[in-house]
Structure formats: structure tokens, C-alpha cells
Amino acid sequence: LIGIEALSRPHEDYGFSGPTEAFVIAAQVGLVHELDVLCMTRSLQSAAEADLPADALLFVNLAPNTLERDAGESDWLSVAVAEAQLLPSSIVVEVTERIGSRVGPVIKSLERLREDGFKVALDDVGTGNSGLEMLRRVDADYVKIDCSIVNAATTEPNARAVLMAMATFASQTGAFVIAEGIEDEETLDFLRSIEESDLRPGRIIEGGQGLKLGRPAQEVPDHAPSVLETAAPAIAAV
């Protein structure tokens, strides 16, 4: 076990179809940062209460809007981590490559987080238009290949080529490469069969995440439902 990813879901009482709708509406009313802070604070508190294994990392997501705003020296995340009695070194901040034109401010914010001791992961790699630039400019500890590419690579040569290219590129930077969307034995076997590339002998995809490796678990509070309930799928070595 490498780590746990914290996923926030709106409680059904609030009427949202899911987290995407919640964040879309938050963006429309200018409250993405506030929603991100709420999700992060709850995730950190849940992780502290769950007494995670000593070596397990907590992967958490931050919206590009929040990272862009935090480029101005905000330290709220460090404060939230300290209040949860966790260490920055146990937290991996995930940022999607789908960040549009806001690469500069986001990278500045990520650099600050690394200086503060946090680890950084690039998420959804292979699906956006900033993937190669982010891989080139961000000193990422983890690179997560999007599930759509991983799933297609088992049967489509072009998708396999994209998977190999992204994984090889990322591994050359020293990042730990994680394949998302592992939901069956066929996909897991396929990833385990990828042992080497021409540039770097050995395994270029070192970790995986998906229902085959760990299913989300939900904690239901025994009191009035809170705004968010968290799920925690495992990230494991493959």
C-alpha cells in the first residue's frame, strides 16, 4: 500500500448530482476556493481520525483556481495540516493537467508547496492540453496516467503508444508513475507485463489505482449529515 486518495462527495440532502456539479456551481458563484478549503479540511480531519498506516500517503486534490489564487503566498494548507496533526511530507497534492492557460500561477503555487514539504502529483495525465508542459516544468513526485488511456491501451495500439510515451517521459523525470482505472485482472496483468523501455530498463509503471486494488469506503456520521462524506480508494504498487 502506497497511499489513500481522499474523495469528497456532496451529501444527497444537498441535491447535487456529484462533486463535478458542486464545483461547477461553486465556480459560477466564485466559491471554488472556499469549497476546496472545506473539502481539504474535512479530508485531513478524516485521515487523522482514521489512524492511517504510518507510511501511507494521503493524496488530495486541489482545483487549479485554488492553486492560482494561492500563488500569492497563502499558507492555509500548511495551517490545516498542522491543525490535523499531520506532516506535510505525508500529503500529496494532486493537480489536474486540465488547467488551460493558467500554467504559470499554478506552477508557482506547486513550487511553494514543495518548499513547504508537500509532495506533488500530476493527475489525469494524457487527457488535457498541458500535459507535456506540466511534465517538463513541474518537479512532480507522482504522475497519474488517466484511466481512459489505461483502459484503452489493453486493446488499442495507439492508446498503448500514448501510455508508453507518457509513462516513459514521466519516469525519466524521476517521478513515480501510477496507472488509474485498474478494475479487472486483465488490465492489471497488462500493466505488469510492461517491464521496460528503450530509455530506462525496468518497470516504468510502478503503481496503480482502481477498483481491482481497493474499493472506496464511506464513513457515515452517526449524527446529522455533514456537507461532505469522504471515500478512500487505495493506491498500491503493481
PDB file of N, CA, C and O in Angstrom, residues 40 54 169 192 204 229:
ATOM      1  N   MET A  40     -10.751  19.969   1.694  1.00  0.00           N
ATOM      2  CA  MET A  40      -9.423  19.635   2.198  1.00  0.00           C
ATOM      3  C   MET A  40      -9.424  19.491   3.713  1.00  0.00           C
ATOM      4  O   MET A  40      -8.854  18.540   4.264  1.00  0.00           O
ATOM      5  N   ALA A  54       1.430   4.131   9.123  1.00  0.00           N
ATOM      6  CA  ALA A  54       2.466   5.140   9.306  1.00  0.00           C
ATOM      7  C   ALA A  54       3.093   5.597   7.989  1.00  0.00           C
ATOM      8  O   ALA A  54       3.402   6.775   7.819  1.00  0.00           O
ATOM      9  N   PHE A 169       8.205   9.160 -20.484  1.00  0.00           N
ATOM     10  CA  PHE A 169       8.562  10.567 -20.270  1.00  0.00           C
ATOM     11  C   PHE A 169       8.583  10.868 -18.775  1.00  0.00           C
ATOM     12  O   PHE A 169       9.539  11.454 -18.252  1.00  0.00           O
ATOM     13  N   ARG A 192       1.414  -5.083 -15.594  1.00  0.00           N
ATOM     14  CA  ARG A 192       2.564  -5.816 -15.055  1.00  0.00           C
ATOM     15  C   ARG A 192       3.472  -6.343 -16.162  1.00  0.00           C
ATOM     16  O   ARG A 192       4.653  -6.600 -15.928  1.00  0.00           O
ATOM     17  N   ILE A 204       8.353   0.903 -15.829  1.00  0.00           N
ATOM     18  CA  ILE A 204       8.094   2.330 -15.962  1.00  0.00           C
ATOM     19  C   ILE A 204       6.755   2.719 -15.335  1.00  0.00           C
ATOM     20  O   ILE A 204       6.516   3.891 -15.082  1.00  0.00           O
ATOM     21  N   GLU A 229     -19.108  13.750   2.760  1.00  0.00           N
ATOM     22  CA  GLU A 229     -18.683  12.458   3.269  1.00  0.00           C
ATOM     23  C   GLU A 229     -17.548  11.986   2.382  1.00  0.00           C
ATOM     24  O   GLU A 229     -17.547  12.223   1.188  1.00  0.00           O
TER      25      GLU A 229
END
